[in-house]
PDB file of C-alpha atoms and ligand atoms in Angstrom:
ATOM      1  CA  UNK G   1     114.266 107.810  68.039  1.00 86.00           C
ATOM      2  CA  UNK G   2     111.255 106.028  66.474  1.00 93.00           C
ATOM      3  CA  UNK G   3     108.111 105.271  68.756  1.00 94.00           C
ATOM      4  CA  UNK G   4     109.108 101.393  68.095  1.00 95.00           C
ATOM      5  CA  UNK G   5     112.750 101.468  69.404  1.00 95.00           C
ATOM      6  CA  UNK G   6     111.822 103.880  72.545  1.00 98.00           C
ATOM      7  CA  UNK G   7     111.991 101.943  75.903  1.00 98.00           C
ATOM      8  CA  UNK G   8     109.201 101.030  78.335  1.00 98.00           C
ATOM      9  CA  UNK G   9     109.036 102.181  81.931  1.00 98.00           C
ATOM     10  CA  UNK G  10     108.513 100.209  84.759  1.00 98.00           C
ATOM     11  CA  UNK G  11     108.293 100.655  88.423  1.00 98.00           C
ATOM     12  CA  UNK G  12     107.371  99.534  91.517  1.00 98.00           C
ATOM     13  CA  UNK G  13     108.434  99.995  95.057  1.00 98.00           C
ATOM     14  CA  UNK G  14     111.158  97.125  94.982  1.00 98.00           C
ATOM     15  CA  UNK G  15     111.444  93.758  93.396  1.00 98.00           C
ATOM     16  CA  UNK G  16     107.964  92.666  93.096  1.00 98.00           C
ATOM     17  CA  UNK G  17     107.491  94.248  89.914  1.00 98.00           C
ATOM     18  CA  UNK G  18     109.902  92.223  88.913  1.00 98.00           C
ATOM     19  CA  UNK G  19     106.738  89.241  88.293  1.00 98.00           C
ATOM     20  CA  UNK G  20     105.517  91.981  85.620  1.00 98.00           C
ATOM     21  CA  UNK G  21     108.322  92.683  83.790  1.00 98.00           C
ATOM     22  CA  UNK G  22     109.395  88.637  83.686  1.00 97.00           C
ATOM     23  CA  UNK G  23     105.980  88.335  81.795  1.00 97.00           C
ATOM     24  CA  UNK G  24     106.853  91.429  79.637  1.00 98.00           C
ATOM     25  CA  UNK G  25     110.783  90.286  78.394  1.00 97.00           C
ATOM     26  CA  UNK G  26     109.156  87.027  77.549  1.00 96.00           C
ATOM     27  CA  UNK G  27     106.683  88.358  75.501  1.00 97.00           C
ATOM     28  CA  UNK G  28     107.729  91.234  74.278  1.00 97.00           C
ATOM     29  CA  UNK G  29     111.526  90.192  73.669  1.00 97.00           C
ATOM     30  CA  UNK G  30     112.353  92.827  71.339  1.00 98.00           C
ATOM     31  CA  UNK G  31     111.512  95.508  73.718  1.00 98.00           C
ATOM     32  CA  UNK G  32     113.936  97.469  75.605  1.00 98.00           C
ATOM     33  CA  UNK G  33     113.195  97.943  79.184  1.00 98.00           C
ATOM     34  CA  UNK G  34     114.257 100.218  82.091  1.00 98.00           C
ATOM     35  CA  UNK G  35     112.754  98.981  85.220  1.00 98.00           C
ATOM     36  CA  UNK G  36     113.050 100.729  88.753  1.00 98.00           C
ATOM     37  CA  UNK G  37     112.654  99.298  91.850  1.00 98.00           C
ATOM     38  CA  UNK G  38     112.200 102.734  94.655  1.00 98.00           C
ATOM     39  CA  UNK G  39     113.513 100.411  97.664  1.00 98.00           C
ATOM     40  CA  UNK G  40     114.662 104.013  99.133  1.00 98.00           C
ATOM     41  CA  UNK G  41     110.693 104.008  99.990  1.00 98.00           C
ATOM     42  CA  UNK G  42     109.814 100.787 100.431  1.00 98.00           C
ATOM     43  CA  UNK G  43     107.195  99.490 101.260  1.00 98.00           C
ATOM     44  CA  UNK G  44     105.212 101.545  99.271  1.00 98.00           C
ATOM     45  CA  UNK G  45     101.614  99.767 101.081  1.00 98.00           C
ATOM     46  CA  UNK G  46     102.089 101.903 104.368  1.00 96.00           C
ATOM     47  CA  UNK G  47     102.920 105.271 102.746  1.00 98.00           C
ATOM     48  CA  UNK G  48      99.596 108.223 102.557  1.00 98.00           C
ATOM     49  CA  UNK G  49      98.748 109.120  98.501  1.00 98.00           C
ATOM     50  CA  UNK G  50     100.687 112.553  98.633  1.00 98.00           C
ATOM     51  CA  UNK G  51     103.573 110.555  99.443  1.00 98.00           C
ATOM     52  CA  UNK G  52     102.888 108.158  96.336  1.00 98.00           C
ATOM     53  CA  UNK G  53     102.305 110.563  93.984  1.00 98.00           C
ATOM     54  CA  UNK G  54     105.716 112.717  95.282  1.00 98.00           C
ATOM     55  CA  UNK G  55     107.725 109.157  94.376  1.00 98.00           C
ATOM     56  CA  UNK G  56     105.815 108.060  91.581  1.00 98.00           C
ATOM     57  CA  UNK G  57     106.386 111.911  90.270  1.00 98.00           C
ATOM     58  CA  UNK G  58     109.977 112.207  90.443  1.00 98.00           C
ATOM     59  CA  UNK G  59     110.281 108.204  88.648  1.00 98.00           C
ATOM     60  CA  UNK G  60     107.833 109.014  85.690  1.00 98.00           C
ATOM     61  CA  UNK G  61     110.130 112.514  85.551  1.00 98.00           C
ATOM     62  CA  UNK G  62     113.119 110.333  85.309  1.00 98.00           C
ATOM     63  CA  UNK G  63     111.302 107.827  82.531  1.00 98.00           C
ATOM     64  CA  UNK G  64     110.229 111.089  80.080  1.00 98.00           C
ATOM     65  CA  UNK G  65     114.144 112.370  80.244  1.00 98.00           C
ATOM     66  CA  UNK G  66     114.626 108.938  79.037  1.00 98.00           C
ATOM     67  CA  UNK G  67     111.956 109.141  76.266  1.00 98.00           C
ATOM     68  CA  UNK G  68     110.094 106.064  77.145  1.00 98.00           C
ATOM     69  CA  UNK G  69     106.612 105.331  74.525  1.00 98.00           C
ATOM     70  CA  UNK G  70     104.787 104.002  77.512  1.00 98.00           C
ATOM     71  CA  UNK G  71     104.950 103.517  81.968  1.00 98.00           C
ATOM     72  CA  UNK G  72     104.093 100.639  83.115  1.00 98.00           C
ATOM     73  CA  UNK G  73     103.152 101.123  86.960  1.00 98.00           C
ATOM     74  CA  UNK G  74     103.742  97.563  87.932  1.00 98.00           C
ATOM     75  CA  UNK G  75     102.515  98.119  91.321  1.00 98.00           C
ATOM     76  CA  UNK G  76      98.542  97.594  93.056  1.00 98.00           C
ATOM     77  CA  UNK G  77      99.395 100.712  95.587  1.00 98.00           C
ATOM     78  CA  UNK G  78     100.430 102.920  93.069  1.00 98.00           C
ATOM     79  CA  UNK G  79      97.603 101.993  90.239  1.00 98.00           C
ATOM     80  CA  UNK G  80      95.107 102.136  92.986  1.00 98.00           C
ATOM     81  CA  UNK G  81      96.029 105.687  94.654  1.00 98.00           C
ATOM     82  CA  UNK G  82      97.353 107.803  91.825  1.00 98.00           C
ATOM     83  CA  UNK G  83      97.415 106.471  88.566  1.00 98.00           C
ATOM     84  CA  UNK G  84      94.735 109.171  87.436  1.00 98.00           C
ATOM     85  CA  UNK G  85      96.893 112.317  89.120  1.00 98.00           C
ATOM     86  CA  UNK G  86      99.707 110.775  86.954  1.00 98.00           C
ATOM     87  CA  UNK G  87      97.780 110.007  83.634  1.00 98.00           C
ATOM     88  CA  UNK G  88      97.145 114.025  84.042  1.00 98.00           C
ATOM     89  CA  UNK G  89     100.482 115.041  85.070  1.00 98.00           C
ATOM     90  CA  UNK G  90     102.403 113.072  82.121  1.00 98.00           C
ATOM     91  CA  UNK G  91      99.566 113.626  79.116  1.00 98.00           C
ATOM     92  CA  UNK G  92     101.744 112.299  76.544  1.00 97.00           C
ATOM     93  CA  UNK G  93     102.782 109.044  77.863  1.00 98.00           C
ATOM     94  CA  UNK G  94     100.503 106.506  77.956  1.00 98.00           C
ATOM     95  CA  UNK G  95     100.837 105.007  81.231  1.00 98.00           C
ATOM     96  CA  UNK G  96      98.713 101.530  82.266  1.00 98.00           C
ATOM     97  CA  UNK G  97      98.550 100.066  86.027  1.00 98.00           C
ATOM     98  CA  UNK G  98      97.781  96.545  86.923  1.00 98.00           C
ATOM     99  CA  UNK G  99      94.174  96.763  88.402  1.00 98.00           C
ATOM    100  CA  UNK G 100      92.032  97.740  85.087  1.00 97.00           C
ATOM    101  CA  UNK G 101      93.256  94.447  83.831  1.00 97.00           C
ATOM    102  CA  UNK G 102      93.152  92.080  86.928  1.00 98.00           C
ATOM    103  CA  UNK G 103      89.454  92.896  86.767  1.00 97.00           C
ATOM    104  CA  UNK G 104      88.888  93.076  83.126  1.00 96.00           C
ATOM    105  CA  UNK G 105      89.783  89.513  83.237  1.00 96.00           C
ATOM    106  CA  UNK G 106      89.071  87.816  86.193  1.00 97.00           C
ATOM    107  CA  UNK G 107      87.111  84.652  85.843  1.00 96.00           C
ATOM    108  CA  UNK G 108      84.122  85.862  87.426  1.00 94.00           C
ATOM    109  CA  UNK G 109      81.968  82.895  86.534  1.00 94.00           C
ATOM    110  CA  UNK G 110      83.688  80.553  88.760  1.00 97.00           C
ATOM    111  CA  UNK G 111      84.009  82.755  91.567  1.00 97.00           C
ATOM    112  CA  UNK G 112      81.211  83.505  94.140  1.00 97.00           C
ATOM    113  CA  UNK G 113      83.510  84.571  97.045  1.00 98.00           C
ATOM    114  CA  UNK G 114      87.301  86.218  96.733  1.00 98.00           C
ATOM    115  CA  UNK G 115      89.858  87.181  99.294  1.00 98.00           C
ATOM    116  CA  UNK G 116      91.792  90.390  97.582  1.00 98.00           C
ATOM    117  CA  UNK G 117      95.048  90.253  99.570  1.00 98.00           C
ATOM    118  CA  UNK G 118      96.953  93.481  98.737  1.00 98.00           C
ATOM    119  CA  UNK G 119      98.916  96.180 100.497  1.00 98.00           C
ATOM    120  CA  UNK G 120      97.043  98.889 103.617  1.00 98.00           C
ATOM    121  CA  UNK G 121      97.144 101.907 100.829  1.00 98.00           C
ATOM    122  CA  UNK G 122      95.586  99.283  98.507  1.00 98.00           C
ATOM    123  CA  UNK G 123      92.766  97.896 100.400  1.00 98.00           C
ATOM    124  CA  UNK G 124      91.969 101.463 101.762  1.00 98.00           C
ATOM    125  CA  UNK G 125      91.429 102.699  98.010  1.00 98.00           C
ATOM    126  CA  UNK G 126      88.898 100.644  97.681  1.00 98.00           C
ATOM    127  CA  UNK G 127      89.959 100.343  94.277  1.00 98.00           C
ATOM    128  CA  UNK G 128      89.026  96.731  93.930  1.00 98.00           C
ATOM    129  CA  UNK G 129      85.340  96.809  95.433  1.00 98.00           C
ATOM    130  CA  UNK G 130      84.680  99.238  93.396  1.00 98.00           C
ATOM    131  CA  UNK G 131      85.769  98.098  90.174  1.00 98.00           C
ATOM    132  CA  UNK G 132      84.244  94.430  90.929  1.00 98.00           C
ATOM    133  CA  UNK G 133      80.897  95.705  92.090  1.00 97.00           C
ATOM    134  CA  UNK G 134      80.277  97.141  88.979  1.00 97.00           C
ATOM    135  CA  UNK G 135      82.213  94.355  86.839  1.00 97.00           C
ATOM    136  CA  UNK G 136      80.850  91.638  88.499  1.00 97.00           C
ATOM    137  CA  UNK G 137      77.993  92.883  91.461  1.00 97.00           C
ATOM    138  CA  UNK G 138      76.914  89.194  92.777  1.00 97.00           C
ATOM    139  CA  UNK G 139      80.657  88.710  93.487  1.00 98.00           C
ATOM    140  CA  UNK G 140      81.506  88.871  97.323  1.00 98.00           C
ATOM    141  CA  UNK G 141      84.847  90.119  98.213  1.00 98.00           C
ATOM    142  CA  UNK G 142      86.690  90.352 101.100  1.00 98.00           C
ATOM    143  CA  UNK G 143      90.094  92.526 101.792  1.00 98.00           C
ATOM    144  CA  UNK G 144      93.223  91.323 103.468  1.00 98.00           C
ATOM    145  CA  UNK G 145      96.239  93.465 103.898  1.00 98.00           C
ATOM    146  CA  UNK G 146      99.001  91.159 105.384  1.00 98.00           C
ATOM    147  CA  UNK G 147     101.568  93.508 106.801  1.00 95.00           C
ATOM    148  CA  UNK G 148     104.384  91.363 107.016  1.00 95.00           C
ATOM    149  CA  UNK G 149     104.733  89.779 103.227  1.00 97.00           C
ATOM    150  CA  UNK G 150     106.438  92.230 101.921  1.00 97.00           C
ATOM    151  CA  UNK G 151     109.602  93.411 104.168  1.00 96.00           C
ATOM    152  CA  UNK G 152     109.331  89.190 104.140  1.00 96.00           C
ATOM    153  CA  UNK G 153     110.136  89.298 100.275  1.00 97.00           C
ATOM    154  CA  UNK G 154     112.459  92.400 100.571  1.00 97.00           C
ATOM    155  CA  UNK G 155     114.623  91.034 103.030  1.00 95.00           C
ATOM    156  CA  UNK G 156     114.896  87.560 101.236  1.00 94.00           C
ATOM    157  CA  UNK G 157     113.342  85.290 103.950  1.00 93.00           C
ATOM    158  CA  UNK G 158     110.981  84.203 101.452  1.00 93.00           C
ATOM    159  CA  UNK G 159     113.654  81.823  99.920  1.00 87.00           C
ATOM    160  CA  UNK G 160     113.591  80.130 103.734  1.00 87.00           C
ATOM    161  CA  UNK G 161     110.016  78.322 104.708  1.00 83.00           C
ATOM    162  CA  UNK G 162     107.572  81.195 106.031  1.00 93.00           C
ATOM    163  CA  UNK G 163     104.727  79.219 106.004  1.00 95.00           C
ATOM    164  CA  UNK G 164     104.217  80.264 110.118  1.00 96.00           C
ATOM    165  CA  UNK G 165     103.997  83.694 109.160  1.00 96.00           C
ATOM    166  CA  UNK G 166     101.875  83.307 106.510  1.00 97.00           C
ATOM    167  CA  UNK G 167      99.444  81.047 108.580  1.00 97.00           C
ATOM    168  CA  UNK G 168      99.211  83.524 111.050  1.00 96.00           C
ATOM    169  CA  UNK G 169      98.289  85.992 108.449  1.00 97.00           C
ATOM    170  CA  UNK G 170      95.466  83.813 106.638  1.00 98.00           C
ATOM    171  CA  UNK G 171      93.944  81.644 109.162  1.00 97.00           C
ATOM    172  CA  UNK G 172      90.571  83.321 109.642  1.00 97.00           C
ATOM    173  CA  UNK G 173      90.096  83.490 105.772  1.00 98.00           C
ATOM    174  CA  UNK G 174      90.507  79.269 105.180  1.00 98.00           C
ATOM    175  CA  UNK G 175      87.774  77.206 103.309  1.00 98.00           C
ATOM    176  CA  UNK G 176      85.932  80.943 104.014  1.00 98.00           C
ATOM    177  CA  UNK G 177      86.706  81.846  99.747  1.00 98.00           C
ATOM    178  CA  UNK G 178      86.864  79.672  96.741  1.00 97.00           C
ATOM    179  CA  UNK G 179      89.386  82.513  95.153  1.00 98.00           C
ATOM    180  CA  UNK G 180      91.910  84.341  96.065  1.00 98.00           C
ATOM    181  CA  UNK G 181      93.423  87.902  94.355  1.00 98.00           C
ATOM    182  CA  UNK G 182      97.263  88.446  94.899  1.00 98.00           C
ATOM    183  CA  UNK G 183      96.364  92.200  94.467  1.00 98.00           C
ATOM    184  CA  UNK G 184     100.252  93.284  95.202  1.00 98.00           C
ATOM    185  CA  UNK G 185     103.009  92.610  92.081  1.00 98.00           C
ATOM    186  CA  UNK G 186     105.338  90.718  95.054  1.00 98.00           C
ATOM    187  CA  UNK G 187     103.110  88.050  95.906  1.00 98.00           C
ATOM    188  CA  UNK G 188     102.887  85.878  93.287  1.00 98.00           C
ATOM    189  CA  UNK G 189     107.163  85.252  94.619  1.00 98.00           C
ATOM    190  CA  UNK G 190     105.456  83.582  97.704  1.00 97.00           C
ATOM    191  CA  UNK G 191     102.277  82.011  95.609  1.00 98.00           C
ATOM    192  CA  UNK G 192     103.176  78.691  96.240  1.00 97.00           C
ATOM    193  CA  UNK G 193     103.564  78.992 100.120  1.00 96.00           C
ATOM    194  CA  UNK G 194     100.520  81.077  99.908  1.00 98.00           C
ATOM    195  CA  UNK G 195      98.860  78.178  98.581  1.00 98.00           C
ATOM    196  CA  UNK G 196      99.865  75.287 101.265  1.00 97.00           C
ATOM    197  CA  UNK G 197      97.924  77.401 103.526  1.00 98.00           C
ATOM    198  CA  UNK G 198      94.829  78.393 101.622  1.00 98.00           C
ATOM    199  CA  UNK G 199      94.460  75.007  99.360  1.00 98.00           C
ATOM    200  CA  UNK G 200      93.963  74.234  96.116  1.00 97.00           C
ATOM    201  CA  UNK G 201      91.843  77.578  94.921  1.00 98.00           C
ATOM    202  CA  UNK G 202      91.660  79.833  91.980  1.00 98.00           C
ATOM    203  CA  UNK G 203      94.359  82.436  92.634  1.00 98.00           C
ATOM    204  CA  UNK G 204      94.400  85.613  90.473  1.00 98.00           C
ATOM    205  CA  UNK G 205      97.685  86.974  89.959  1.00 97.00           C
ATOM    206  CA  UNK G 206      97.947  90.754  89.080  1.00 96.00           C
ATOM    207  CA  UNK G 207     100.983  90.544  87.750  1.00 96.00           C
ATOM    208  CA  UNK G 208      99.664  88.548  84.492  1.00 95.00           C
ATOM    209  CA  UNK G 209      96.588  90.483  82.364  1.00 93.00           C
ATOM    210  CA  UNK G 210      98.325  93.518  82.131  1.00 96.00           C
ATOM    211  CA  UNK G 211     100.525  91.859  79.330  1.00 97.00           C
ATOM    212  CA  UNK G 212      97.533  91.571  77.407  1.00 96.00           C
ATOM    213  CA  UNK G 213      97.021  95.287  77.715  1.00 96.00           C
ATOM    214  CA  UNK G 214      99.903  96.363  77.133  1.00 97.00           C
ATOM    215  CA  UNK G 215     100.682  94.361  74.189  1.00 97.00           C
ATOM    216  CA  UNK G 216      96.704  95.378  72.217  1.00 96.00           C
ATOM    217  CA  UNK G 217      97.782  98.809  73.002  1.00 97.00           C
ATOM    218  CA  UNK G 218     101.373  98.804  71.085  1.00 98.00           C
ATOM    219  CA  UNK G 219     100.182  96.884  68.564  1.00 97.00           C
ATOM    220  CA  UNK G 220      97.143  99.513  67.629  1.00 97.00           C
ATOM    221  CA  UNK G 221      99.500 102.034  68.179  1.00 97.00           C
ATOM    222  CA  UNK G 222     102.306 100.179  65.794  1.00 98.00           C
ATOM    223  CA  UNK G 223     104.971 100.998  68.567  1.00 98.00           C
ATOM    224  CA  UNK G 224     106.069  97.405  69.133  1.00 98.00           C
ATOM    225  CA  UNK G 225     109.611  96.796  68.729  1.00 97.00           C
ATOM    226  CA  UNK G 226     110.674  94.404  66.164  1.00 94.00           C
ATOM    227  CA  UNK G 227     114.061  94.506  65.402  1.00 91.00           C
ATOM    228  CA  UNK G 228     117.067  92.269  67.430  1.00 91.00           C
ATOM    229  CA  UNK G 229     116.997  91.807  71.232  1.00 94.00           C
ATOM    230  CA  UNK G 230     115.636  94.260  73.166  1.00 96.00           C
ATOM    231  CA  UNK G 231     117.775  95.616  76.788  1.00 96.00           C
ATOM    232  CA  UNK G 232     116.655  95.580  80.024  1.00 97.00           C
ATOM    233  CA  UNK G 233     118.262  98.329  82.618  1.00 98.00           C
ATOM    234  CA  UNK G 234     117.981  97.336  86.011  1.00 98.00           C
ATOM    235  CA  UNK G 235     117.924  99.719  88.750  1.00 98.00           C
ATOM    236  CA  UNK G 236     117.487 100.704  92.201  1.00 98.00           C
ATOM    237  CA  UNK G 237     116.795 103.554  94.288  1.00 98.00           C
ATOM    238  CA  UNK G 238     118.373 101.521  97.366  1.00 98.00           C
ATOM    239  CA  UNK G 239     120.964  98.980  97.495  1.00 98.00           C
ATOM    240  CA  UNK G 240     121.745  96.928  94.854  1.00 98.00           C
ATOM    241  CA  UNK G 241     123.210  94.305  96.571  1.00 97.00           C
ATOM    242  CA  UNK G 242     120.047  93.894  98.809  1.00 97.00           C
ATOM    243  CA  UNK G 243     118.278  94.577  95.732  1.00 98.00           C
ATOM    244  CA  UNK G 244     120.122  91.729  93.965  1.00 97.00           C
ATOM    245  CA  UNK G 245     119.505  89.052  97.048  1.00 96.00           C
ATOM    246  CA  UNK G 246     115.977  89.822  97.379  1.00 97.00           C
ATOM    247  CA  UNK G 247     115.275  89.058  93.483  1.00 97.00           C
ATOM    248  CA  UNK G 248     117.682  86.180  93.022  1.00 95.00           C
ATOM    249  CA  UNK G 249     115.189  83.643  93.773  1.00 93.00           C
ATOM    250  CA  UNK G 250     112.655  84.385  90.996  1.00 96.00           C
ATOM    251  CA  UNK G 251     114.262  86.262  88.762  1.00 97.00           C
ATOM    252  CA  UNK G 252     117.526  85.510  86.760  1.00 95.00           C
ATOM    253  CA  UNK G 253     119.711  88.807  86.110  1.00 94.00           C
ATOM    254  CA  UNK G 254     123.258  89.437  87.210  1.00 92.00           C
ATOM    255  CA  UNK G 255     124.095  91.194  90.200  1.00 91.00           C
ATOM    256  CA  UNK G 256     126.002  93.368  88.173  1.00 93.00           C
ATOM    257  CA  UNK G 257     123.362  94.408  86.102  1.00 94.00           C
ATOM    258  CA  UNK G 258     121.481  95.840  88.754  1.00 97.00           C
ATOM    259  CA  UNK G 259     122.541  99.480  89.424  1.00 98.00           C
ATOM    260  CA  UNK G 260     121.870 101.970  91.931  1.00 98.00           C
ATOM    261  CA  UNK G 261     119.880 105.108  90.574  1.00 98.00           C
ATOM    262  CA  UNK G 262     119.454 108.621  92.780  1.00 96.00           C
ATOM    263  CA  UNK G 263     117.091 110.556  91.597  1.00 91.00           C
TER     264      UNK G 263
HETATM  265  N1  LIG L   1     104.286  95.624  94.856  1.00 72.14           N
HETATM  266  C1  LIG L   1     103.482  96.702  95.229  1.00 72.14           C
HETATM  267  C2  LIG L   1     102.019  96.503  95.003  1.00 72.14           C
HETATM  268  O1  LIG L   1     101.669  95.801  94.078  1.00 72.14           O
HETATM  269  C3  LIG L   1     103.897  97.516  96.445  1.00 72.14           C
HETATM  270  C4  LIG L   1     104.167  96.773  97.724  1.00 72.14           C
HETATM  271  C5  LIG L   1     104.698  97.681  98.826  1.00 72.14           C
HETATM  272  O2  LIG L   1     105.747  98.294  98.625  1.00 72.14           O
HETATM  273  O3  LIG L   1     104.061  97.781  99.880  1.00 72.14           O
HETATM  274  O4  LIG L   1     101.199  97.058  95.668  1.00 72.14           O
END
């Protein structure tokens, strides 16, 4: 198989990398993608960084038996805690996570105070105080790691009102930021709720630079696909059904396209 008609891997720990690869199929809609959502270990944010690597292991494992040109880890908790283990475990893919390019470019200028709101293993990286204080050092940031958003998302009650729970996560942080960093892929599915409680801010979505990334690096590579429409392979290491209700809101796939994977 040529290096342009090889697929792209893409993970995260259920649908919220789904927000990545809806930018990706857009853009990129000759590419053929196999996406895996590892709901068997969901949520990923409350898991330790042994754990994270042992899952993110056995899924890039599973994307080099299926030749893929590059991994995509469309996932904060997995970029922040063991994206260099992997990039030495898997030396000939080349795999990109969503933080380089959240920071690379955030619009610094017209921020002076940001709320990162991302998952426990995320904030406790510290992968995103790092990376900003030496981006970007007169920038003040603050961490938030709201535990209930994502079994919220997972077990569809985003699609009802949740604006209560959300309030009760956010409160202390109103007119407190003039920015605000959805620093986990399944946020931006609750952005605009997110939004009647924190006002009318700049919100950062992490699920949107890494196109840009991901796109300069094919093209210097020439390994974008250019022929005909490219696939996309849905699957799931939990149920696809659940799998199928949780995405239905944002994302348009049938539920027969999703498919349960055990690997
Ligand atoms: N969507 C993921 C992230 O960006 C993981 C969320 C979770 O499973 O806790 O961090």
């Amino acid at each position: 198989m040529s290096w342009n008609e090889r697929p792209i891997g893409v993970f995260d720990s259920g649908v919220g990398g789904l927000t990545v690869l809806e930018k990706l199929r857009h853009a990129l809609p000759c590419e053929h993608f196999i996406f895996i959502g590892d709901n068997a270990h969901s949520p990923y944010g409350e898991k330790t960084k042994e754990q994270l690597l042992d899952y993110a292991k056995n899924i890039c494992q599973y994307f080099q038996s299926r030749q893929v040109k590059m991994i995509v880890l469309a996932c904060n908790t997995t970029s922040a805690n063991v994206l260099e283990e992997l990039r030495i475990l898997f030396k000939d893919i080349p795999i990109i996570g969503v933080i380089d390019a959240t920071i690379k470019y955030l619009p610094a200028s017209k921020l002076h105070r940001v709320l990162l709101l991302a998952t426990q293993a995320t904030v406790t990286s510290k992968k995103y105080d790092t990376f900003i204080h030496q981006a970007y050092p007169s920038l003040q940031l603050i961490s938030h790691a709201p535990h209930s958003f994502v079994p919220l998302i997972e077990s569809g009650q985003y699609r009802l009102v949740i604006i209560e729970d959300i309030k009760k996560e956010l409160k202390g942080y109103i007119s407190q930021v003039d920015g605000v960093i959805l620093g986990c892929t399944h946020y931006p599915i609750i952005q605009d709720q997110i939004q009647q409680v924190m006002g009318d801010l700049i919100y950062i979505s992490s699920s949107d630079s890494i196109l840009w990334d991901i796109q300069a690096y094919l093209k210097e590579k020439k390994w974008l696909a250019f022929k005909g429409k490219g696939r996309i392979e849905i699957y799931t290491t939990g149920k696809a059904s659940a799998f199928y209700r949780a995405s239905s809101g944002f994302f348009h796939c049938l539920e027969e396209d999703i498919h349960e994977l055990r690997i």
